[in-house]
Coordinates of C-alpha atoms in Angstrom, one line a residue:
X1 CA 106.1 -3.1 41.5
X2 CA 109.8 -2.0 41.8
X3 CA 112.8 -3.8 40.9
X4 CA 113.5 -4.9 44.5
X5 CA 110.2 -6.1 45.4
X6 CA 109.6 -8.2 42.1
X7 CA 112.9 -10.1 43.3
X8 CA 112.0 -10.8 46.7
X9 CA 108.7 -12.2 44.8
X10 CA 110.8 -14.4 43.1
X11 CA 112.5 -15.6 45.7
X12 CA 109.5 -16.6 48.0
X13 CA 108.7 -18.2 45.2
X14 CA 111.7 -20.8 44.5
X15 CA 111.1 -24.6 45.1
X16 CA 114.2 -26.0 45.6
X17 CA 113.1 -28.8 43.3
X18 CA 112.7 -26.6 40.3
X19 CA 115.9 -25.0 41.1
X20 CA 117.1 -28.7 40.6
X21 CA 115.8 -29.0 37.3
X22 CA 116.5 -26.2 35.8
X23 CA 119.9 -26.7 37.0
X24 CA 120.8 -30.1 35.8
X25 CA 119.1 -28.2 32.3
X26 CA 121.8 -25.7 32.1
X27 CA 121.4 -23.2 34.5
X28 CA 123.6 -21.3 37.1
X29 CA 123.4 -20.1 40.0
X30 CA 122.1 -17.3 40.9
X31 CA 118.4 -18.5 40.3
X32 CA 115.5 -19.2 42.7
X33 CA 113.6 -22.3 40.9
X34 CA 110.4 -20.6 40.1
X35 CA 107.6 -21.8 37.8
X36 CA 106.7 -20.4 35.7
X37 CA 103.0 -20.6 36.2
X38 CA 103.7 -18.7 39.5
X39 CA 104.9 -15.8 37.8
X40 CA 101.6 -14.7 36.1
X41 CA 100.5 -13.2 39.8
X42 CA 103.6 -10.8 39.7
X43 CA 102.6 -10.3 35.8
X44 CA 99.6 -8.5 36.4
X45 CA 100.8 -6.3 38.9
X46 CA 103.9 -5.4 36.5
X47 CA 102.0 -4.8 33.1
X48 CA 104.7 -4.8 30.7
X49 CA 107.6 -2.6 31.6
X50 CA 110.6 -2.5 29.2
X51 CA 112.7 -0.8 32.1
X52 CA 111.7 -3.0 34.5
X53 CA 112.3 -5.9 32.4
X54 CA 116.1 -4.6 31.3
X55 CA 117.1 -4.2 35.4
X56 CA 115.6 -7.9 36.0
X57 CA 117.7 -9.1 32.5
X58 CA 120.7 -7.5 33.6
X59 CA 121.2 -9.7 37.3
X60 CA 121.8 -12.9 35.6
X61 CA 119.0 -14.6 38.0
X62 CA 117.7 -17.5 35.9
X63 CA 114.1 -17.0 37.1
X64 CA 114.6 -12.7 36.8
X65 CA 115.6 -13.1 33.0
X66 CA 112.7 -15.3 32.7
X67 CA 110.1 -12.7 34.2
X68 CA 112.5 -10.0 32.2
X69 CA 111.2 -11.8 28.8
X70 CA 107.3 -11.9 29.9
X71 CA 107.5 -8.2 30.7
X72 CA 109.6 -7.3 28.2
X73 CA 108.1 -4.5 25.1
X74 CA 109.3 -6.5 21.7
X75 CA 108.7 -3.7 19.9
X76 CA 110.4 -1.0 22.0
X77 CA 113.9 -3.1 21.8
X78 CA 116.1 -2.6 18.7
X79 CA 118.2 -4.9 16.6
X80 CA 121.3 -4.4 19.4
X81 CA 119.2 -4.7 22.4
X82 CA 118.3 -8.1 20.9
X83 CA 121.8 -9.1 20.3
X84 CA 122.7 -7.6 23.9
X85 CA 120.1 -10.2 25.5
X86 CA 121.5 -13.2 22.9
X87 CA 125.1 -12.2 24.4
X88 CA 123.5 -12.9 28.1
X89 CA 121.6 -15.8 27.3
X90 CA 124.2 -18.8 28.4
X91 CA 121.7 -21.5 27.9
X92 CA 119.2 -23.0 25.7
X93 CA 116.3 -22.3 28.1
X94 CA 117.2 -18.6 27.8
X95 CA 117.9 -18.2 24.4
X96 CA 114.9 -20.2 22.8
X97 CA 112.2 -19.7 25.7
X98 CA 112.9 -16.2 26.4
X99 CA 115.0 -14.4 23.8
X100 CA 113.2 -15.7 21.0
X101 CA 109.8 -15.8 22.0
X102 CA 110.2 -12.5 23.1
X103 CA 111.7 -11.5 19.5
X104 CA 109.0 -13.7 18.1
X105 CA 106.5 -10.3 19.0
X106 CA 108.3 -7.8 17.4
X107 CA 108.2 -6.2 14.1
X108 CA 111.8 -7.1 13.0
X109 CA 111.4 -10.8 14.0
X110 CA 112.8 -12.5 10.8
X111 CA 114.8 -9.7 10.0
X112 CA 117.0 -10.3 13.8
X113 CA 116.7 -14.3 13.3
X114 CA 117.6 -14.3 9.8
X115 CA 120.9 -12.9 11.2
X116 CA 121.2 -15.2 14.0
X117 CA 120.8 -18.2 11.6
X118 CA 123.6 -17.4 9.5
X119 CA 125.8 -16.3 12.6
X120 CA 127.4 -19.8 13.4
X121 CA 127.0 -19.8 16.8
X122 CA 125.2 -22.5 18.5
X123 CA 122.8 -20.3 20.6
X124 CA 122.2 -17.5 18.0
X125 CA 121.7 -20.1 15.2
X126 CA 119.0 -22.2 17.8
X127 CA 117.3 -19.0 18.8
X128 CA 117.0 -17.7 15.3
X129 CA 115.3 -21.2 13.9
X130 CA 113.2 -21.1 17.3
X131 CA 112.1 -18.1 16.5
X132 CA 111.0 -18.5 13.1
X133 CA 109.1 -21.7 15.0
X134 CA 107.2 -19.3 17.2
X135 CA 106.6 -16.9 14.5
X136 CA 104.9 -19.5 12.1
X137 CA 103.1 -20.9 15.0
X138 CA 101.1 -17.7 15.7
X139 CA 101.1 -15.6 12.6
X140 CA 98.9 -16.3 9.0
X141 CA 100.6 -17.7 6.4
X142 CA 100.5 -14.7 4.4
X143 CA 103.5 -12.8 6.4
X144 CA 105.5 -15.0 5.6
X145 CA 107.6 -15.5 1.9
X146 CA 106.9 -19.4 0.6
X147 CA 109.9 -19.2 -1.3
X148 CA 112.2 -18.4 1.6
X149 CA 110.8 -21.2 3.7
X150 CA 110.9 -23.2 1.0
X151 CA 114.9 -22.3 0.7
X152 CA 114.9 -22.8 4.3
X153 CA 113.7 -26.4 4.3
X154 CA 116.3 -27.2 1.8
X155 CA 118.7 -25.7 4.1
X156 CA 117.6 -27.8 7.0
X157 CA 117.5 -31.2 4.4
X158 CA 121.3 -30.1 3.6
X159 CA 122.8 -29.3 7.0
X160 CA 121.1 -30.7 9.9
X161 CA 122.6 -33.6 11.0
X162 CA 125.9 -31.8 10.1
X163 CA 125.0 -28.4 12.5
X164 CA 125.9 -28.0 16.0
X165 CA 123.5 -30.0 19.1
X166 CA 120.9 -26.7 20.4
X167 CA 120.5 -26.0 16.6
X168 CA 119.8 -29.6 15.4
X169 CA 116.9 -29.7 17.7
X170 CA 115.9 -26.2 16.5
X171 CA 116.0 -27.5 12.7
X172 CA 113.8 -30.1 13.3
X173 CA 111.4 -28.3 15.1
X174 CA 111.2 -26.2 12.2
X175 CA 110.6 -29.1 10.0
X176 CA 107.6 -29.9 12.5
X177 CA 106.2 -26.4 12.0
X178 CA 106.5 -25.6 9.0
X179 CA 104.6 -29.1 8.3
X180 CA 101.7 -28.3 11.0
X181 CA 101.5 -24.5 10.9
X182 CA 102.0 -23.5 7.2
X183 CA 99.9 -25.3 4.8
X184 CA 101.3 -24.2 1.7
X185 CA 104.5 -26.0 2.6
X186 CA 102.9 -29.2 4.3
X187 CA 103.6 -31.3 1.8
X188 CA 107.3 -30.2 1.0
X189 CA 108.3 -30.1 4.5
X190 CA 106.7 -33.8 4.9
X191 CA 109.1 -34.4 2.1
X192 CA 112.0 -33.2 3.7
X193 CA 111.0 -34.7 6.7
X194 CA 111.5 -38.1 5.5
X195 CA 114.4 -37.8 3.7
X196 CA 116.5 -36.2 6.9
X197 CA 115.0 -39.4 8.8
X198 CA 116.5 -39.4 12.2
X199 CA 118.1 -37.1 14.0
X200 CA 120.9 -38.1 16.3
X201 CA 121.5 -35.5 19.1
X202 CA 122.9 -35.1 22.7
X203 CA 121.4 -33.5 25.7
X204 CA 123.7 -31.1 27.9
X205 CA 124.6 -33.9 30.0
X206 CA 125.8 -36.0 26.9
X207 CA 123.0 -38.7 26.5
X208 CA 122.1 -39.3 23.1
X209 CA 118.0 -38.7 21.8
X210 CA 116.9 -39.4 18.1
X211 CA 114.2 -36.9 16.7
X212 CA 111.7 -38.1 14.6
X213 CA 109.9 -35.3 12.5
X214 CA 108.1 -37.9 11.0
X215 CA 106.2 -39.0 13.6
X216 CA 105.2 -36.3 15.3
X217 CA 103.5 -34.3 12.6
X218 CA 101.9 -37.6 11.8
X219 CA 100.5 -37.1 15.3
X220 CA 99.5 -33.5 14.7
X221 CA 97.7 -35.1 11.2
X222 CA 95.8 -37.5 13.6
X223 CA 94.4 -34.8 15.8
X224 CA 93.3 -32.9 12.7
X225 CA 95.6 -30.4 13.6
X226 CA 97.0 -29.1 10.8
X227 CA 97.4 -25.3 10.4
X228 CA 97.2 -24.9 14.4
X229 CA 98.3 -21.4 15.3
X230 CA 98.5 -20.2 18.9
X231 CA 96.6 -17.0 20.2
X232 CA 99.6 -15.5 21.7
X233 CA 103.5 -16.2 21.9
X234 CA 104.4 -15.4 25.4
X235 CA 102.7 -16.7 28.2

């Protein structure tokens, strides 16, 4: 499928309801209000196309840059192409559910969110923690460094209810992964867990939500969920 015809796909596609949501989420017109369910169909038709994927990235369509991550060839983007896509990604919803799951596949993965975290910007700083989330939630422990988690956890127990709204959720959602998806850290990251307590933070239309770490991975403890990795990142 060309470029043209995968957005006329698209379009048919939009529910004005969806384009509702995802609007009073963040996003801006243009954009369709697809599901993303209803894009698998197009998916197998597409395969993965890295040139396809940087024409649909480039229109600044909501639902296109969506598509553009689930077609997308981690591997055959570099560290720049990653940063170009983090310069186009105006909301959470793009930088979290497409940027960094997308990064989340490649090879240089930590290396890109690393630089992210440490960037001080909002998005970037979410995107890089999220990614580290999708990472640890689909790789074995053992690619990972348990003393540079464990540095990040201290990080998160020094600076989270300090760091900017998108990257507050992302820190705690860390603390929730690290706790369910890397056992050598479960305990520790329990630890920190507790001692961070609440989380105060607001949604983009300014309503306040307290995270509790806690309590969910006590829920994931329940299930007998502990060290729960996913089969694939990307949908």
């Amino acid at each position: 499928m060309d470029f043209e015809t995968v957005m006329q796909e698209l379009e048919a596609l939009g529910k004005e309801r969806l384009k509702k949501m995802y609007l009073s989420n963040g996003a801006r017109e243009p954009l369709f209000g697809v599901a993303t369910g209803e894009m698998k169909p197009i998916f197998r038709q597409t395969k993965l196309d890295q040139a396809l994927a940087e024409q649909l990235y480039a229109t600044g369509n909501y639902d296109a840059m969506y598509f553009a991550g689930m077609i997308a060839e981690p591997n055959a983007m570099t560290e720049s192409d990653y940063d170009r896509w983090m310069d186009a990604a105006y909301f959470y919803m793009l930088s979290d559910f497409v940027v960094a799951v997308t990064l989340a596949e490649a090879d240089i993965a930590q290396d890109v969110a690393d630089k992210w975290m440490a960037s001080g910007e909002d998005l970037r700083m979410s995107a890089g923690w999220n990614c580290y989330c999708w990472l640890l939630g689909s790789r074995p422990d053992n690619e990972f460094s348990e003393s540079k988690l464990s540095q990040m956890l201290v990080q998160v127990e020094q600076s989270v209810h300090d760091a900017p709204e998108r990257t507050k959720y992302a820190m705690n959602n860390f603390l929730y992964t690290v706790a369910t998806s890397y056992l050598p850290l479960h305990d520790k990251a329990v630890a920190v867990a507790k001692a961070v307590h609440l989380v105060e933070v607001k949604d983009n239309k300014g309503k306040t939500k307290i995270l509790n770490a806690v309590e969910n991975i006590q829920k994931m403890v329940d299930r007998g969920k502990l060290g729960f990795k996913r089969k694939h990142v990307r949908c």
